[in-house]
Coordinates of C-alpha atoms and ligand atoms in Angstrom, one line a residue:
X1 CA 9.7 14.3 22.1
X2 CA 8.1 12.4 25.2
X3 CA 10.9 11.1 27.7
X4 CA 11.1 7.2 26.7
X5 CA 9.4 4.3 28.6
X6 CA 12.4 2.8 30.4
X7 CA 12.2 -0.2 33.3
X8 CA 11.4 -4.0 33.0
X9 CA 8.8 -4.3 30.6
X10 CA 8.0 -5.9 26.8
X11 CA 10.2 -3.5 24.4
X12 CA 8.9 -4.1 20.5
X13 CA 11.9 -3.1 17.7
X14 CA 9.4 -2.0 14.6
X15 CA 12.2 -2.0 11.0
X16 CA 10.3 -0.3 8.7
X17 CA 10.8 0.0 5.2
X18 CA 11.7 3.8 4.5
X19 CA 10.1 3.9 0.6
X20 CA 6.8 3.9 -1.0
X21 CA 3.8 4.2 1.4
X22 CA 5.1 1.3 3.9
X23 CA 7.0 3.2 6.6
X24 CA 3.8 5.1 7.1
X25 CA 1.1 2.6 7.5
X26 CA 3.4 0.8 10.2
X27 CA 3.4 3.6 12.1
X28 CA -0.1 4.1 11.8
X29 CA -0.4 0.8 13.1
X30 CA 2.9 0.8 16.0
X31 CA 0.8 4.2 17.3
X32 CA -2.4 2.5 18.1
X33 CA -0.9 -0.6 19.4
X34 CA 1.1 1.5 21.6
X35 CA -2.3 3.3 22.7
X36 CA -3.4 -0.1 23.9
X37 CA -0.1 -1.1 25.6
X38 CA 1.2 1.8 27.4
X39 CA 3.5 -0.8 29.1
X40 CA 4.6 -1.8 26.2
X41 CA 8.0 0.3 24.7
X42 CA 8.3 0.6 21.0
X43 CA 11.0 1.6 19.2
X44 CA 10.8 2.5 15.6
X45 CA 13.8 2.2 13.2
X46 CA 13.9 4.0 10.1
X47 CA 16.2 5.9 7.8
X48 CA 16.4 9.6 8.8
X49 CA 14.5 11.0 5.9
X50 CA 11.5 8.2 6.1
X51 CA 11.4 8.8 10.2
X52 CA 11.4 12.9 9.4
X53 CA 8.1 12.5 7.3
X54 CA 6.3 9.7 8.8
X55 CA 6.9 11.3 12.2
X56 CA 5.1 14.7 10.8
X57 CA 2.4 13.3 9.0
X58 CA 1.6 10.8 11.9
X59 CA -2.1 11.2 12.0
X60 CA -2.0 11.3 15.4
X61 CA 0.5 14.6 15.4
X62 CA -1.7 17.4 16.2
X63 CA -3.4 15.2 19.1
X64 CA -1.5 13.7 21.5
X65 CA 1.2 10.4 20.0
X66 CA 1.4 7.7 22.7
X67 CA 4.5 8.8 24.4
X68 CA 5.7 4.9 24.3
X69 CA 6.7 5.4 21.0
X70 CA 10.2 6.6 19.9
X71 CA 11.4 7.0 16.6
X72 CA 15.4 5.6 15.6
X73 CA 17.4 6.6 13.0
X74 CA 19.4 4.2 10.8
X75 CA 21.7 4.5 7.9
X76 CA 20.1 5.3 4.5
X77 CA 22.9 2.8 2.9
X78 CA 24.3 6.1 0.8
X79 CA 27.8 6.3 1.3
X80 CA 29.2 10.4 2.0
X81 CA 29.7 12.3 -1.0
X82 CA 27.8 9.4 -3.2
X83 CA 25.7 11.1 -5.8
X84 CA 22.3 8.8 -6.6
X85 CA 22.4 8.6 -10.8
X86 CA 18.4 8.1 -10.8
X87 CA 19.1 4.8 -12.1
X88 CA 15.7 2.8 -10.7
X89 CA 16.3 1.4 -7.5
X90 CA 19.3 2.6 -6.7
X91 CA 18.4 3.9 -3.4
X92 CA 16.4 1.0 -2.2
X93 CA 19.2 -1.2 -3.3
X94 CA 21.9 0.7 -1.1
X95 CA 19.7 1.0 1.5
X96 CA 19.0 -2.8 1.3
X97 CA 22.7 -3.9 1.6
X98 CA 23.6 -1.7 4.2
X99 CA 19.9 -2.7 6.3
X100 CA 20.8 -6.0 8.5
X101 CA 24.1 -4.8 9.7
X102 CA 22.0 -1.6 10.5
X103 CA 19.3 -2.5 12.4
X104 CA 21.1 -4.5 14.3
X105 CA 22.7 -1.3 15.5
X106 CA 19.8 0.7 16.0
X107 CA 18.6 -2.2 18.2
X108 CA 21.7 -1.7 20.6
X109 CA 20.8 1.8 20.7
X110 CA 17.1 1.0 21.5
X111 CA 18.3 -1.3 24.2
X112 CA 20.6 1.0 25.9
X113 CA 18.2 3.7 25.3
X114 CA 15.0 2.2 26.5
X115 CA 16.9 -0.1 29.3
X116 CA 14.9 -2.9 28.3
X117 CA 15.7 -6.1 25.8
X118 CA 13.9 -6.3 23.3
X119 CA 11.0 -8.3 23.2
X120 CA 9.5 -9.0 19.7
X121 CA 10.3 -7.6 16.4
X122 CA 8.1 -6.0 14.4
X123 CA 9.3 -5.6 10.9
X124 CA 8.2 -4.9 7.3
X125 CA 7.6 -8.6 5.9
X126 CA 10.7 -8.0 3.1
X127 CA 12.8 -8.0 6.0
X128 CA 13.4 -12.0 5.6
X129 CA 16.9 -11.5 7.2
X130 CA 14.7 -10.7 10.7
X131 CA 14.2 -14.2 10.8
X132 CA 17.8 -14.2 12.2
X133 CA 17.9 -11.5 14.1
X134 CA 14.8 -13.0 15.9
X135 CA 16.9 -15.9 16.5
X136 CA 19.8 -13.9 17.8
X137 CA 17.8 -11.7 20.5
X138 CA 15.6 -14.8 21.4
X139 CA 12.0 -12.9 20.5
X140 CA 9.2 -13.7 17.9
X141 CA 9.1 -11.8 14.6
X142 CA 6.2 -10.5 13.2
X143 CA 5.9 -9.3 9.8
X144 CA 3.6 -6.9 8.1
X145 CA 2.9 -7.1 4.3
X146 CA 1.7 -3.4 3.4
X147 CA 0.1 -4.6 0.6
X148 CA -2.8 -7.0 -0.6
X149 CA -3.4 -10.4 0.0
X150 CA -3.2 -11.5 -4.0
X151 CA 0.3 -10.2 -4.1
X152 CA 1.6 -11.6 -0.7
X153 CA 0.2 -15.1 -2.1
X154 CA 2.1 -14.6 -6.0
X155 CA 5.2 -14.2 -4.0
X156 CA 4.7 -17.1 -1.7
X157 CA 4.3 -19.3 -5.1
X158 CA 7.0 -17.9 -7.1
X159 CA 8.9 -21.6 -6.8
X160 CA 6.6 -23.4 -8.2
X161 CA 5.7 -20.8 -10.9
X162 CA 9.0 -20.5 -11.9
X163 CA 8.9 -24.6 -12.1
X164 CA 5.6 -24.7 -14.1
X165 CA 6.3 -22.4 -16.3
X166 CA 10.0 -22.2 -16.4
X167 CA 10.3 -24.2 -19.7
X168 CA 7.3 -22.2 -21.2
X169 CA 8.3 -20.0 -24.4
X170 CA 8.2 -16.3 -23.0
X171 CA 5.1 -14.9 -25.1
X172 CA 2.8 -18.2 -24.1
X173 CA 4.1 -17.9 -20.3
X174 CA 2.7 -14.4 -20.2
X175 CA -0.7 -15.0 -21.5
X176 CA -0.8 -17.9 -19.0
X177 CA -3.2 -18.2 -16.5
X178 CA -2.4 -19.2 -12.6
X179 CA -5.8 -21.2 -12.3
X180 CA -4.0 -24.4 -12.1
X181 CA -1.1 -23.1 -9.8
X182 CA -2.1 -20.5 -7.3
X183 CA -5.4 -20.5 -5.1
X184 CA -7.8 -18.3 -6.2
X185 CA -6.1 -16.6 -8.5
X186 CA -7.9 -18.6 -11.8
X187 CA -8.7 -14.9 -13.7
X188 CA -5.1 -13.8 -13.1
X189 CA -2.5 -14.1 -15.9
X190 CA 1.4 -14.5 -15.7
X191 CA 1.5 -10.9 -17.4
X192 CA 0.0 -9.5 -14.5
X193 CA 1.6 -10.7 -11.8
X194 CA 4.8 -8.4 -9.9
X195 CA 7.9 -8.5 -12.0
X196 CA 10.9 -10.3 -10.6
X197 CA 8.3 -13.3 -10.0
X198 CA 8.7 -15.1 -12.9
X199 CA 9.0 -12.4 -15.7
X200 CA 11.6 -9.3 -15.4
X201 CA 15.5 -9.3 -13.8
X202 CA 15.2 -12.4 -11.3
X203 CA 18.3 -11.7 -10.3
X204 CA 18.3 -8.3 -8.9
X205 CA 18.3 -7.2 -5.2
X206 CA 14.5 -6.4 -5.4
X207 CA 13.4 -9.5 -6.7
X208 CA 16.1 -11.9 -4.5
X209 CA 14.8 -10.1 -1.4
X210 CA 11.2 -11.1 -2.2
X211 CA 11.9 -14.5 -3.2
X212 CA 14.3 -14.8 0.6
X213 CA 10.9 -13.0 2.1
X214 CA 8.8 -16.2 0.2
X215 CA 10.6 -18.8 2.1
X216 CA 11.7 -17.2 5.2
X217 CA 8.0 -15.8 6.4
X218 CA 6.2 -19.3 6.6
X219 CA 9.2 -20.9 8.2
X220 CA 9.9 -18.8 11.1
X221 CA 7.5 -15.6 10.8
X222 CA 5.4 -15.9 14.2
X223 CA 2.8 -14.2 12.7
X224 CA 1.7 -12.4 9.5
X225 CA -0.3 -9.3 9.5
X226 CA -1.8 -7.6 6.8
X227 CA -3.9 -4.2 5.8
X228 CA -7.3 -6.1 4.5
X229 CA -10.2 -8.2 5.5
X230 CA -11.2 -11.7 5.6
X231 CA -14.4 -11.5 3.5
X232 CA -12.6 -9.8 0.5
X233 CA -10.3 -12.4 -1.2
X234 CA -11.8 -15.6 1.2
X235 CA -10.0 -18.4 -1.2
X236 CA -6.7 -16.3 -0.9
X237 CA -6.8 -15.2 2.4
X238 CA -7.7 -19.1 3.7
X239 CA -4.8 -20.4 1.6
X240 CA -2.3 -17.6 3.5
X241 CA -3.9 -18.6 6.6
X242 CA -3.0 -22.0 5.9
X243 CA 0.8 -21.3 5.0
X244 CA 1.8 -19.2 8.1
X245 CA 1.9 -19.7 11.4
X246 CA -0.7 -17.2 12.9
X247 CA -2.3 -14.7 9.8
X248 CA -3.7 -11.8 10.6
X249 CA -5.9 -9.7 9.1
X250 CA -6.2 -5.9 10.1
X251 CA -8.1 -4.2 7.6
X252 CA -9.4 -2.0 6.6
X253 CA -6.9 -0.6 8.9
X254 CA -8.4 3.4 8.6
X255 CA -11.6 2.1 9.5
X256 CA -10.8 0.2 12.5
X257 CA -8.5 3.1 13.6
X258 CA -10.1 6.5 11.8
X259 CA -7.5 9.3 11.9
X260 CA -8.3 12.6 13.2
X261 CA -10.3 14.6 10.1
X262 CA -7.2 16.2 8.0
X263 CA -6.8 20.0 9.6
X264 CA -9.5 22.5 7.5
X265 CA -5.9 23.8 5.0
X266 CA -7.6 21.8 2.3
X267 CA -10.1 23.2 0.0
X268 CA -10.9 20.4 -1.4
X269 CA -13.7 18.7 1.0
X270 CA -15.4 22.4 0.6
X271 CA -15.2 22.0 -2.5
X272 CA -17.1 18.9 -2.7
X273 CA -19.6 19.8 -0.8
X274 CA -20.5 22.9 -3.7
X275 CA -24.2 22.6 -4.2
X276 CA -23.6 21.7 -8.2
X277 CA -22.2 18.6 -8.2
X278 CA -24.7 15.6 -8.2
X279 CA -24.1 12.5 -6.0
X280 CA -21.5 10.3 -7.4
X281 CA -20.5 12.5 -10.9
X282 CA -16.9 13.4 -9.6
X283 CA -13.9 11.9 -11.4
X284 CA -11.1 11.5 -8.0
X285 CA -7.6 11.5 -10.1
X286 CA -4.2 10.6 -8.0
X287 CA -1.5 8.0 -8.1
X288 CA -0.3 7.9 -4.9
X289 CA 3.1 8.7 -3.5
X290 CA 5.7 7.1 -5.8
X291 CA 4.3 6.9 -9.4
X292 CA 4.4 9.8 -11.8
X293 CA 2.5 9.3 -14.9
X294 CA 4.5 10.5 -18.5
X295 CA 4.2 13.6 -19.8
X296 CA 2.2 12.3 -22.5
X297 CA -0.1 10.5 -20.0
X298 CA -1.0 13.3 -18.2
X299 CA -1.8 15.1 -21.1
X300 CA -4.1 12.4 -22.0
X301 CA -5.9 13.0 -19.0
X302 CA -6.6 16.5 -18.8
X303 CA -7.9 16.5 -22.6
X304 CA -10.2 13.6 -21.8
X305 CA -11.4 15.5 -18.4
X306 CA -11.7 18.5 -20.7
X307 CA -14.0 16.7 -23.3
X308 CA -16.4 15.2 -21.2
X309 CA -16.7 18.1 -18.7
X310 CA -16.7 15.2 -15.9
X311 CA -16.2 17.5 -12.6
X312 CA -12.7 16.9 -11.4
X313 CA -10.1 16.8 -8.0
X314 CA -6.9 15.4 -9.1
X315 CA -3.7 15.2 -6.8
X316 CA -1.4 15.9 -8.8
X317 CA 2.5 16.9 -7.5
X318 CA 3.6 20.4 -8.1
X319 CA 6.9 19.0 -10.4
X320 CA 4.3 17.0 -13.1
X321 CA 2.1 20.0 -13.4
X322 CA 4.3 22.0 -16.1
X323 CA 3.1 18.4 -18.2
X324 CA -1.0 20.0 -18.0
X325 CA -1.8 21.7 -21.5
X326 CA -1.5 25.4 -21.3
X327 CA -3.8 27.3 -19.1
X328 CA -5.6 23.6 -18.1
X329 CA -5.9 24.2 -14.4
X330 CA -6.7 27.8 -14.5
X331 CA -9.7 27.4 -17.2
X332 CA -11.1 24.0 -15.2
X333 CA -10.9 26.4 -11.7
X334 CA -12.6 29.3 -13.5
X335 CA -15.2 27.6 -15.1
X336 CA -15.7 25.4 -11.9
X337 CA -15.2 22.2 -13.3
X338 CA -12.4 20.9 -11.1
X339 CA -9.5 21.4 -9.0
X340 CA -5.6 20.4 -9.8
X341 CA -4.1 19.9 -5.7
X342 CA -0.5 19.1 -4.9
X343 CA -2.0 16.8 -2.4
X344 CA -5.7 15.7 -1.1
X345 CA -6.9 14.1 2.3
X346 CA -7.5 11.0 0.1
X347 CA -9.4 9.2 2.9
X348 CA -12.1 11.5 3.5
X349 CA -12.3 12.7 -0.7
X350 CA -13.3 8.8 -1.5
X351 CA -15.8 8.5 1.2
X352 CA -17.4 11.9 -0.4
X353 CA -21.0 11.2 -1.8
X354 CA -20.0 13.2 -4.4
X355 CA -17.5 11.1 -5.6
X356 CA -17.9 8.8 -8.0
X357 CA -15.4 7.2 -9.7
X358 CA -11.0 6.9 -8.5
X359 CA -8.7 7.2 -11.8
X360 CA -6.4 5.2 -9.8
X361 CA -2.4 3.4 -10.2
X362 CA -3.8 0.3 -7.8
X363 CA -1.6 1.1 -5.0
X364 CA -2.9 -1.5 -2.2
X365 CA -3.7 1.4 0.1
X366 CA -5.7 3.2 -2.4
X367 CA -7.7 0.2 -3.7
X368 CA -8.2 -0.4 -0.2
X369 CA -9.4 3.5 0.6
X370 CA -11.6 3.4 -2.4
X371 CA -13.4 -0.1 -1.4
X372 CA -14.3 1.6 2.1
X373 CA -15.4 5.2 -0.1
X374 CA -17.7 2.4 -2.1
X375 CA -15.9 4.5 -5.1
X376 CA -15.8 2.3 -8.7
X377 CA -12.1 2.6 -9.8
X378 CA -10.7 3.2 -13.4
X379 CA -7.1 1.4 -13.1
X380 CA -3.6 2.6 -14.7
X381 CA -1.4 0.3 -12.8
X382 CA 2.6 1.3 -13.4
X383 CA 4.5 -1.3 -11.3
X384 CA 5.1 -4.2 -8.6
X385 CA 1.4 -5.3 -7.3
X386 CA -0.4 -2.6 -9.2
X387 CA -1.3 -4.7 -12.3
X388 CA -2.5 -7.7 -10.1
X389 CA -4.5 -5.3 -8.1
X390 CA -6.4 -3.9 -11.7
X391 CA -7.0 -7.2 -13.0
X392 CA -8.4 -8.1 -9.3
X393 CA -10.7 -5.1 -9.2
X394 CA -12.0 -5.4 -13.0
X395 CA -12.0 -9.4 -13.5
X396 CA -12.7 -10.7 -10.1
X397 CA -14.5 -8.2 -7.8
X398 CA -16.1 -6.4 -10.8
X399 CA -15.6 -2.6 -9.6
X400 CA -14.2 -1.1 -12.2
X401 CA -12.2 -1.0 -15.2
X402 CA -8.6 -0.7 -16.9
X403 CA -8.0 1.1 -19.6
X404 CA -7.6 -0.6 -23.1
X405 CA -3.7 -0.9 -23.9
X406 CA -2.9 0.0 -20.3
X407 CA -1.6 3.3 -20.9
X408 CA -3.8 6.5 -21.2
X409 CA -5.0 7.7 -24.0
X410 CA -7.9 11.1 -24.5
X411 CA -10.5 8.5 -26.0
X412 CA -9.5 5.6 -24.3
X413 CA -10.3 7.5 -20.9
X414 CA -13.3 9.3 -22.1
X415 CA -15.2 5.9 -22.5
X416 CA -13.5 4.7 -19.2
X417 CA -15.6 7.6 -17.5
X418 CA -18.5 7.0 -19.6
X419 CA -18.4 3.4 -18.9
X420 CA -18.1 4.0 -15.0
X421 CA -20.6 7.2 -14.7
X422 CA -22.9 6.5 -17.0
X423 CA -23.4 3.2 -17.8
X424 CA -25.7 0.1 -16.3
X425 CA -22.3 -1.7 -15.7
X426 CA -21.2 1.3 -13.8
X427 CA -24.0 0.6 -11.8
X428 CA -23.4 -2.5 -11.1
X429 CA -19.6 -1.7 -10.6
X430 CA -20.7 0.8 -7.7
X431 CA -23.5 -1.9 -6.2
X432 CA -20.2 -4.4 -5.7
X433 CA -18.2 -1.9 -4.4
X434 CA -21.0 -1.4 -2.3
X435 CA -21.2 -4.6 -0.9
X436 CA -17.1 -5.2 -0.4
X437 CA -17.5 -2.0 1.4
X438 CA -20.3 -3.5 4.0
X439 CA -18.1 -6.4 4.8
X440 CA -15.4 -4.0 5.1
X441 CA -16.9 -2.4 7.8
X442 CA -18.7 -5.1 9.2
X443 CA -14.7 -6.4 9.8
X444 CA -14.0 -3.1 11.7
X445 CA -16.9 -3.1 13.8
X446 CA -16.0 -4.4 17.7
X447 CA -16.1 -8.3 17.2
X448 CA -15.4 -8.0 13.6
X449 CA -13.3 -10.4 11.9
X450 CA -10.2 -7.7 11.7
X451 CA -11.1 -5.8 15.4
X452 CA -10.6 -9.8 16.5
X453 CA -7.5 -10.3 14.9
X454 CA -6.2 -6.7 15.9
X455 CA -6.5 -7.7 19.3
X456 CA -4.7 -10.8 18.9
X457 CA -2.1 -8.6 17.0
X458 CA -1.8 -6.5 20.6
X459 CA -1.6 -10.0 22.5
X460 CA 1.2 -11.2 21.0
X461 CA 3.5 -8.2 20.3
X462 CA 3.0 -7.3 24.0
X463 CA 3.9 -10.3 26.0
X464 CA 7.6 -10.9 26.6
X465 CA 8.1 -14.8 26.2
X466 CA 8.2 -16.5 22.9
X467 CA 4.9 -18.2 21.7
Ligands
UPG501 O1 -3.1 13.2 -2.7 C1 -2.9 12.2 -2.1 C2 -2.3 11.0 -2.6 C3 -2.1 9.9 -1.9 N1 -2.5 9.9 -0.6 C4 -2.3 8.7 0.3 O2 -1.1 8.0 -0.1 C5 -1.3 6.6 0.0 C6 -0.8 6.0 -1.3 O3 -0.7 4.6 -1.1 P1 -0.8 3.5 -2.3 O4 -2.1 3.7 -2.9 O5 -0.6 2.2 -1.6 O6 0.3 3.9 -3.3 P2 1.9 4.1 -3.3 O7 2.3 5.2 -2.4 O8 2.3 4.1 -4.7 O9 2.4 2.7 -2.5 C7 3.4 1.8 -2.7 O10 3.2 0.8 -1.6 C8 2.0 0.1 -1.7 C9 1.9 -0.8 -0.5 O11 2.9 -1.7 -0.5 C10 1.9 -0.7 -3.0 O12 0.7 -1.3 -3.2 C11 2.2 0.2 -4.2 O13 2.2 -0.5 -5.4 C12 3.5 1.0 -4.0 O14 3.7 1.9 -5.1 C13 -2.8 6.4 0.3 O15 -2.9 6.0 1.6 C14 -3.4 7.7 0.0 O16 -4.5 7.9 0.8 C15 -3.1 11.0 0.0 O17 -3.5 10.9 1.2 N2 -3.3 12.1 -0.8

């Protein structure tokens, strides 16, 4: 670990959120701001186990990290000898109760580490209790949403959804569409919106700390930023615009800051390139970094990648594959069909011309990776923003599909891939992909709508007095 920047000098506490892909996108995003503002000291605060992994998969890892980066550990909110029951949530939830009181002493540390006050705080936009600690150490606070703009703007309505349609029997309510009551949104229905909005336990520490995070981000949030692009969601994004202070829009972030390639371990980009499979005819399968399908489900899958001999790569964790039928990944290796990976450089997989369709749970960063691939997506969203996300992608961008009932099924998949590969609406699928995908990178691009906003992002963060 580099010696830490120490001296007068702007000193930016970044709390991350240590679950789901959020701690690691911020740091993706603390590592290049830091490359822009060596003078600037960043400290990042995070449990030990989040710090631990996004520390090591930091793209920059192999190369050199900016050395004005230093990584803090804070209490995980588990008391000694607690055993988790696997009840859902339970870790966030500890974690959560213990978080203010521990930041605020990771921030002390920081301080008397880095020998410099800290300047602006940086934190994952649930934080809503940053707000105050803002307040207390006299700095701005930035938040970062890690996910999409649709889902950042259901939460920032939930008041008056919960008013509209508070008095609404609960079958009607869910059928229900949000024309009327959120911008942009006139496709979307109550039943697809995050629970704990206004369907689900409102009470529960999940659901209170997003509803806090609705009213405490336009209030006293100095600025918003978020991993997308102006020209994607314009009605939405305008409306956030409108609603905060200063929003910013980053995104693509992968484009406007590639990683180094992925080290040459994987065999899957080689794999890809194999001189039988035809431009756009691979089936990507993966569901990011939280969600395991059933058992059931994954069975589903394989059969229906089985029948229709659609050539395969499918990240699948080494725990869910005793849930493949018998022999699956063997036979599909042998016969060259496709490849079952514990993990694959997603990135550079969707932006393979071979590939041609993402069997996808909707995690923002994954609907985001897919839109700069140009990659059609068939949707199985499990949870939170996922659901929102597929009815975006199928009903309002028109690049791609969700699967009938929402679950998997063998036949319900098959026609999913037949529908996406085959078809004219496919084709059309994969020409508005294509076009989200220019804008996307017209946004990255120096001048760009998001390169603009990233350095205004840099700007603020790095100047010492309050805007
Ligand atoms: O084999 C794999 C599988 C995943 N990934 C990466 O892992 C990330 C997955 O992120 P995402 O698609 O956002 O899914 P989750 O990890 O499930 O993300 C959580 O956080 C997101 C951002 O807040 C939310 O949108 C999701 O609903 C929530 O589950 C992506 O960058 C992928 O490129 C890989 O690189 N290789």
């Amino acid at each position: 670990m580099p010696p830490p920047t120490t001296g007068a000098g702007p000193h930016v506490a970044v709390l991350a959120f240590p679950f789901g892909t959020h701690a690691g996108p911020l740091l993706a995003v603390v590592d290049r701001l830091a490359a822009l503002s060596p003078a600037t000291h960043f400290s990042f605060l995070s449990t030990p186990q989040s710090n631990a992994s996004a520390f090591k998969n930091r793209p920059s890892a192999d190369a050199s990290p900016p050395a004005n980066v230093r990584a803090h550990d804070v209490w995980d909110g588990i008391p000694e000898g607690y055993e988790l029951t696997g009840r859902h949530q339970e870790a966030i939830e500890l974690f959560m109760s213990a978080a203010p009181a521990g930041f605020r002493q990771g921030i002390a540390a920081a301080e008397a580490e880095s020998g410099r006050k800290v300047s602006c705080l940086v934190t994952d936009a649930f934080y809503w209790f940053a707000a105050e600690m803002a307040e207390e150490l006299r700095a701005p606070w930035v938040g970062f949403w890690t996910a999409g703009p649709n889902a950042l703007s259901a939460h920032l309505y939930t008041d008056r959804l919960r008013e509209a349609l508070g008095n609404v029997p609960v079958a009607e309510a869910e059928e229900a569409q949000l024309g009327s009551i959120v911008l942009g949104m006139s496709k979307i229905r109550v039943k697809d919106l995050p629970e704990g909005v206004v369907t689900g336990n409102l009470t529960s520490i999940f659901s209170t700390m997003l509803h806090n995070m609705s009213t405490h981000l336009p209030k006293s949030a100095a600025a918003v930023f978020i991993n997308s692009f102006r020209g994607l969601d314009p009605t939405i994004t305008d409306d956030l615009a409108s609603r905060f202070t200063t929003f910013l829009n980053i995104g693509p972030f992968h484009l406007l800051s590639p990683p180094p390639p992925p080290p040459n371990s994987s065999s899957c980009l080689p794999w890809l390139d194999g001189p039988n499979l035809a431009p756009a005819s691979v089936a990507y399968v993966s569901f990011g970094s939280v969600v395991t399908p059933p058992p059931h489900e994954i069975r589903a899958v394989a059969e229906s990648l089985e029948a229709t001999r659609v050539p395969f790569l499918w990240s699948l964790r080494d725990h869910a594959r005793a849930h493949l039928p018998q022999g699956f990944a063997e036979r599909s290796q042998g016969q060259g069909q496709g490849m079952v990976v514990p993990w694959a450089p997603q990135v550079e997989v969707l932006g393979h011309g071979a590939v041609g369709v993402f069997v996808t749970h909707c995690g923002w960063n994954s609907v985001l990776e897919s839109i700069a691939g140009g990659v059609p997506m068939i949707c199985r969203p499990f949870f939170g923003d996922q659901r929102l996300n597929g009815r975006m992608i199928e009903d309002v961008w028109g690049i791609g599909v969700n699967l009938e009932g929402g679950v998997f099924s063998k036949e319900g998949l098959v026609g999913c891939l037949d529908r996406v590969l085959k078809r004219e609406e496919g084709k059309r699928m994969r020409e508005n992909v294509g076009v989200l995908k220019e804008k996307a990178e017209e946004a990255t691009k120096p001048k760009g709508s998001s390169s603009d906003d990233f350095c205004r992002l840099v700007e603020l963060v790095s100047t010492t007095t309050m805007p």
